[in-house]
mmCIF file of C-alpha atoms and ligand atoms in Angstrom:
data_model
loop_
_atom_site.group_PDB
_atom_site.id
_atom_site.type_symbol
_atom_site.label_atom_id
_atom_site.label_comp_id
_atom_site.label_asym_id
_atom_site.label_seq_id
_atom_site.Cartn_x
_atom_site.Cartn_y
_atom_site.Cartn_z
ATOM 1 C CA UNK B 172 -12.369 7.220 -17.122
ATOM 2 C CA UNK B 173 -16.370 7.127 -17.572
ATOM 3 C CA UNK B 174 -19.322 8.928 -15.733
ATOM 4 C CA UNK B 175 -21.805 6.249 -14.908
ATOM 5 C CA UNK B 176 -25.458 6.702 -14.724
ATOM 6 C CA UNK B 177 -26.695 6.848 -11.178
ATOM 7 C CA UNK B 178 -29.924 5.029 -10.246
ATOM 8 C CA UNK B 179 -32.649 6.922 -8.793
ATOM 9 C CA UNK B 180 -35.207 6.513 -6.108
ATOM 10 C CA UNK B 181 -37.885 4.800 -6.159
ATOM 11 C CA UNK B 182 -35.592 2.324 -8.599
ATOM 12 C CA UNK B 183 -36.226 -1.034 -7.185
ATOM 13 C CA UNK B 184 -32.490 -2.134 -8.169
ATOM 14 C CA UNK B 185 -31.549 0.602 -5.053
ATOM 15 C CA UNK B 186 -32.753 -2.349 -2.798
ATOM 16 C CA UNK B 187 -30.539 -5.020 -3.965
ATOM 17 C CA UNK B 188 -28.007 -6.417 -1.462
ATOM 18 C CA UNK B 189 -24.517 -6.358 -2.862
ATOM 19 C CA UNK B 190 -22.049 -9.245 -2.698
ATOM 20 C CA UNK B 191 -18.500 -9.417 -1.517
ATOM 21 C CA UNK B 192 -15.739 -8.507 -4.128
ATOM 22 C CA UNK B 193 -13.924 -11.748 -4.392
ATOM 23 C CA UNK B 194 -10.490 -10.144 -5.886
ATOM 24 C CA UNK B 195 -9.374 -6.669 -6.272
ATOM 25 C CA UNK B 196 -8.635 -6.927 -10.020
ATOM 26 C CA UNK B 197 -8.381 -4.757 -12.885
ATOM 27 C CA UNK B 198 -12.070 -5.025 -13.288
ATOM 28 C CA UNK B 199 -12.443 -3.690 -9.600
ATOM 29 C CA UNK B 200 -9.991 -0.960 -10.015
ATOM 30 C CA UNK B 201 -11.639 0.317 -13.376
ATOM 31 C CA UNK B 202 -15.235 0.514 -11.319
ATOM 32 C CA UNK B 203 -13.363 2.625 -8.616
ATOM 33 C CA UNK B 204 -11.879 5.034 -11.074
ATOM 34 C CA UNK B 205 -15.177 5.444 -12.741
ATOM 35 C CA UNK B 206 -17.149 5.847 -9.355
ATOM 36 C CA UNK B 207 -14.778 8.515 -8.106
ATOM 37 C CA UNK B 208 -14.896 10.389 -11.553
ATOM 38 C CA UNK B 209 -18.717 10.087 -11.223
ATOM 39 C CA UNK B 210 -18.937 11.299 -7.391
ATOM 40 C CA UNK B 211 -17.087 14.265 -8.439
ATOM 41 C CA UNK B 212 -18.908 14.945 -11.398
ATOM 42 C CA UNK B 213 -22.165 14.789 -9.521
ATOM 43 C CA UNK B 214 -20.949 16.871 -6.452
ATOM 44 C CA UNK B 215 -21.368 14.250 -4.051
ATOM 45 C CA UNK B 216 -19.372 13.376 -0.822
ATOM 46 C CA UNK B 217 -19.887 9.537 -1.487
ATOM 47 C CA UNK B 218 -21.002 6.742 -3.841
ATOM 48 C CA UNK B 219 -21.973 3.079 -3.412
ATOM 49 C CA UNK B 220 -21.606 0.718 -6.291
ATOM 50 C CA UNK B 221 -25.360 -0.145 -6.015
ATOM 51 C CA UNK B 222 -25.839 3.586 -6.969
ATOM 52 C CA UNK B 223 -24.434 2.572 -10.704
ATOM 53 C CA UNK B 224 -26.176 -0.484 -10.577
ATOM 54 C CA UNK B 225 -23.195 -2.702 -9.676
ATOM 55 C CA UNK B 226 -23.937 -4.895 -6.851
ATOM 56 C CA UNK B 227 -20.586 -5.504 -5.107
ATOM 57 C CA UNK B 228 -19.458 -4.170 -1.857
ATOM 58 C CA UNK B 229 -17.438 -1.028 -3.204
ATOM 59 C CA UNK B 230 -17.824 2.580 -1.956
ATOM 60 C CA UNK B 231 -16.032 5.830 -2.514
ATOM 61 C CA UNK B 232 -15.923 8.906 -0.479
ATOM 62 C CA UNK B 233 -14.304 12.300 -0.501
ATOM 63 C CA UNK B 234 -15.488 14.574 2.444
ATOM 64 C CA UNK B 235 -12.471 16.916 1.609
ATOM 65 C CA UNK B 236 -13.009 20.567 0.765
ATOM 66 C CA UNK B 237 -10.375 20.276 -1.620
ATOM 67 C CA UNK B 238 -12.054 17.417 -3.533
ATOM 68 C CA UNK B 239 -8.923 15.411 -3.786
ATOM 69 C CA UNK B 240 -8.966 12.963 -0.687
ATOM 70 C CA UNK B 241 -10.898 9.982 -2.099
ATOM 71 C CA UNK B 242 -11.273 6.868 0.456
ATOM 72 C CA UNK B 243 -11.983 3.513 -1.290
ATOM 73 C CA UNK B 244 -13.857 1.046 0.805
ATOM 74 C CA UNK B 245 -14.025 -2.498 -0.411
ATOM 75 C CA UNK B 246 -15.842 -5.066 1.493
ATOM 76 C CA UNK B 247 -16.367 -2.665 4.263
ATOM 77 C CA UNK B 248 -17.582 -4.415 7.544
ATOM 78 C CA UNK B 249 -18.511 -2.467 10.950
ATOM 79 C CA UNK B 250 -16.157 -3.068 13.904
ATOM 80 C CA UNK B 251 -17.845 -0.746 16.158
ATOM 81 C CA UNK B 252 -20.883 2.008 16.323
ATOM 82 C CA UNK B 253 -20.816 4.315 19.149
ATOM 83 C CA UNK B 254 -23.665 4.322 21.359
ATOM 84 C CA UNK B 255 -23.732 8.151 21.054
ATOM 85 C CA UNK B 256 -26.019 9.235 18.226
ATOM 86 C CA UNK B 257 -26.111 12.488 16.226
ATOM 87 C CA UNK B 258 -29.092 13.773 13.889
ATOM 88 C CA UNK B 259 -28.015 15.626 10.940
ATOM 89 C CA UNK B 260 -29.615 16.391 7.351
ATOM 90 C CA UNK B 261 -28.883 13.748 4.648
ATOM 91 C CA UNK B 262 -29.136 14.054 0.997
ATOM 92 C CA UNK B 263 -28.551 11.389 -1.652
ATOM 93 C CA UNK B 264 -27.342 11.457 -5.677
ATOM 94 C CA UNK B 265 -30.214 8.669 -5.826
ATOM 95 C CA UNK B 266 -32.882 10.973 -4.313
ATOM 96 C CA UNK B 267 -31.898 14.602 -5.681
ATOM 97 C CA UNK B 268 -33.376 17.424 -3.982
ATOM 98 C CA UNK B 269 -34.434 15.834 -0.820
ATOM 99 C CA UNK B 270 -32.794 16.585 2.481
ATOM 100 C CA UNK B 271 -34.001 14.959 5.821
ATOM 101 C CA UNK B 272 -32.949 14.545 9.180
ATOM 102 C CA UNK B 273 -31.348 11.167 9.999
ATOM 103 C CA UNK B 274 -30.039 9.575 13.365
ATOM 104 C CA UNK B 275 -26.912 7.851 13.006
ATOM 105 C CA UNK B 276 -23.956 6.652 15.374
ATOM 106 C CA UNK B 277 -21.543 9.635 15.949
ATOM 107 C CA UNK B 278 -18.496 7.708 15.281
ATOM 108 C CA UNK B 279 -17.885 4.321 13.590
ATOM 109 C CA UNK B 280 -14.771 2.152 13.328
ATOM 110 C CA UNK B 281 -14.829 -0.146 9.995
ATOM 111 C CA UNK B 282 -12.614 -2.481 8.269
ATOM 112 C CA UNK B 283 -12.142 -2.632 4.486
ATOM 113 C CA UNK B 284 -9.856 -3.251 1.920
ATOM 114 C CA UNK B 285 -8.342 -0.275 0.034
ATOM 115 C CA UNK B 286 -7.891 0.106 -3.567
ATOM 116 C CA UNK B 287 -4.799 -1.964 -3.593
ATOM 117 C CA UNK B 288 -6.722 -4.603 -1.932
ATOM 118 C CA UNK B 289 -4.511 -3.910 1.314
ATOM 119 C CA UNK B 290 -6.921 -4.032 4.693
ATOM 120 C CA UNK B 291 -7.470 -0.927 6.638
ATOM 121 C CA UNK B 292 -9.363 0.248 9.796
ATOM 122 C CA UNK B 293 -10.949 3.669 9.491
ATOM 123 C CA UNK B 294 -12.025 5.367 12.547
ATOM 124 C CA UNK B 295 -14.410 8.170 11.950
ATOM 125 C CA UNK B 296 -16.575 10.945 13.311
ATOM 126 C CA UNK B 297 -18.444 13.694 12.154
ATOM 127 C CA UNK B 298 -19.346 14.005 8.392
ATOM 128 C CA UNK B 299 -17.102 11.047 7.372
ATOM 129 C CA UNK B 300 -18.890 8.828 10.090
ATOM 130 C CA UNK B 301 -22.194 9.844 8.496
ATOM 131 C CA UNK B 302 -21.346 9.231 5.018
ATOM 132 C CA UNK B 303 -19.764 5.910 5.795
ATOM 133 C CA UNK B 304 -23.019 4.844 7.529
ATOM 134 C CA UNK B 305 -25.084 6.134 4.611
ATOM 135 C CA UNK B 306 -22.818 4.659 2.055
ATOM 136 C CA UNK B 307 -22.702 0.980 3.778
ATOM 137 C CA UNK B 308 -26.817 1.062 4.072
ATOM 138 C CA UNK B 309 -26.692 1.610 0.281
ATOM 139 C CA UNK B 310 -24.622 -1.977 0.006
ATOM 140 C CA UNK B 311 -27.422 -3.554 1.844
ATOM 141 C CA UNK B 312 -30.220 -2.146 -0.303
ATOM 142 C CA UNK B 313 -31.005 0.527 2.054
ATOM 143 C CA UNK B 314 -31.500 4.160 1.247
ATOM 144 C CA UNK B 315 -31.929 6.984 3.971
ATOM 145 C CA UNK B 316 -35.716 7.656 3.159
ATOM 146 C CA UNK B 317 -36.095 4.001 4.301
ATOM 147 C CA UNK B 318 -35.616 5.717 7.928
ATOM 148 C CA UNK B 319 -38.652 8.130 7.368
ATOM 149 C CA UNK B 320 -42.132 7.577 8.245
ATOM 150 C CA UNK B 321 -44.300 5.909 5.511
ATOM 151 C CA UNK B 322 -46.097 9.325 4.813
ATOM 152 C CA UNK B 323 -42.949 11.488 4.080
ATOM 153 C CA UNK B 324 -41.423 8.619 1.764
ATOM 154 C CA UNK B 325 -44.718 8.297 -0.052
ATOM 155 C CA UNK B 326 -44.649 11.896 -0.590
ATOM 156 C CA UNK B 327 -40.622 11.847 -1.784
ATOM 157 C CA UNK B 328 -41.787 8.808 -3.950
ATOM 158 C CA UNK B 329 -44.550 10.638 -5.643
ATOM 159 C CA UNK B 330 -42.215 13.946 -6.019
ATOM 160 C CA UNK B 331 -39.243 11.920 -7.844
ATOM 161 C CA UNK B 332 -41.633 9.865 -10.174
ATOM 162 C CA UNK B 333 -43.492 13.287 -11.334
ATOM 163 C CA UNK B 334 -39.998 14.893 -11.902
ATOM 164 C CA UNK B 335 -38.895 11.887 -13.780
ATOM 165 C CA UNK B 336 -42.107 11.819 -15.840
ATOM 166 C CA UNK B 337 -41.377 15.488 -16.464
ATOM 167 C CA UNK B 338 -38.011 14.862 -17.561
ATOM 168 C CA UNK B 339 -38.981 12.364 -20.243
ATOM 169 C CA UNK B 340 -41.351 14.746 -21.711
ATOM 170 C CA UNK B 341 -38.680 17.705 -21.781
ATOM 171 C CA UNK B 342 -35.218 16.174 -21.866
ATOM 172 C CA UNK B 343 -32.703 18.654 -20.509
ATOM 173 C CA UNK B 344 -30.108 17.719 -22.394
ATOM 174 C CA UNK B 345 -31.966 16.937 -25.677
HETATM 175 O O1 GNR J 288 -23.292 13.697 -1.478
HETATM 176 C C1 GNR J 288 -24.021 13.254 -0.489
HETATM 177 N N1 GNR J 288 -24.174 14.185 0.605
HETATM 178 C C2 GNR J 288 -24.518 13.732 1.833
HETATM 179 C C3 GNR J 288 -24.777 14.572 2.988
HETATM 180 C C4 GNR J 288 -25.583 14.251 4.076
HETATM 181 C C5 GNR J 288 -25.341 12.968 4.432
HETATM 182 C C6 GNR J 288 -24.850 11.713 3.319
HETATM 183 C C7 GNR J 288 -24.653 12.393 2.229
HETATM 184 S S1 GNR J 288 -23.870 11.063 0.990
HETATM 185 C C8 GNR J 288 -24.326 12.078 -0.561
HETATM 186 C C9 GNR J 288 -23.902 11.217 -1.700
HETATM 187 C C10 GNR J 288 -24.834 9.925 -1.688
HETATM 188 O O2 GNR J 288 -25.753 9.717 -2.176
HETATM 189 N N2 GNR J 288 -23.943 8.794 -1.480
HETATM 190 O O3 GNR J 288 -24.628 7.696 -1.488
HETATM 191 NI NI1 NI J 289 -26.818 8.027 -1.279
#
């Protein structure tokens, strides 16, 4: 099991479009195991392969309180998005320390392969629905800050670049 490094905005690789997984083989199962470990290690409720610089359609999610109910979505496709929208604060492991209001469909239905390559249909509302939409955006190269005004996004970019620069000068774990 490996903890994978997470790309940080404004890294241009976050905007790459992921390609479908050809077969759920040993390589993909290892990726899934590592992504789940990375998500738990970073205290996130979801992680898309894009965030660990793998540009294939793989997502892991766990919105449970107990952090022991991982959901794996391979080649997820949206079947339905509710007309009803909800607004909620979102964060992202690739945009650390930033929380902003985003509008999403209140409910979703998606089709995906599970970790064994078995097709499943997942219906979700609430936080799970938000997380599924957030992760599927990553696979399309979209980060939640892309929904904000250019002004806000620019401020976030500047703040994160400054943090990165300071971290390079005074590494936390060196
Ligand atoms: O950990 C995460 N929390 C979160 C909170 C509100 C809306 C979306 C998310 S997803 C995020 C993990 C992450 O960056 N996934 O891509
Ligand atoms: Ni994210």
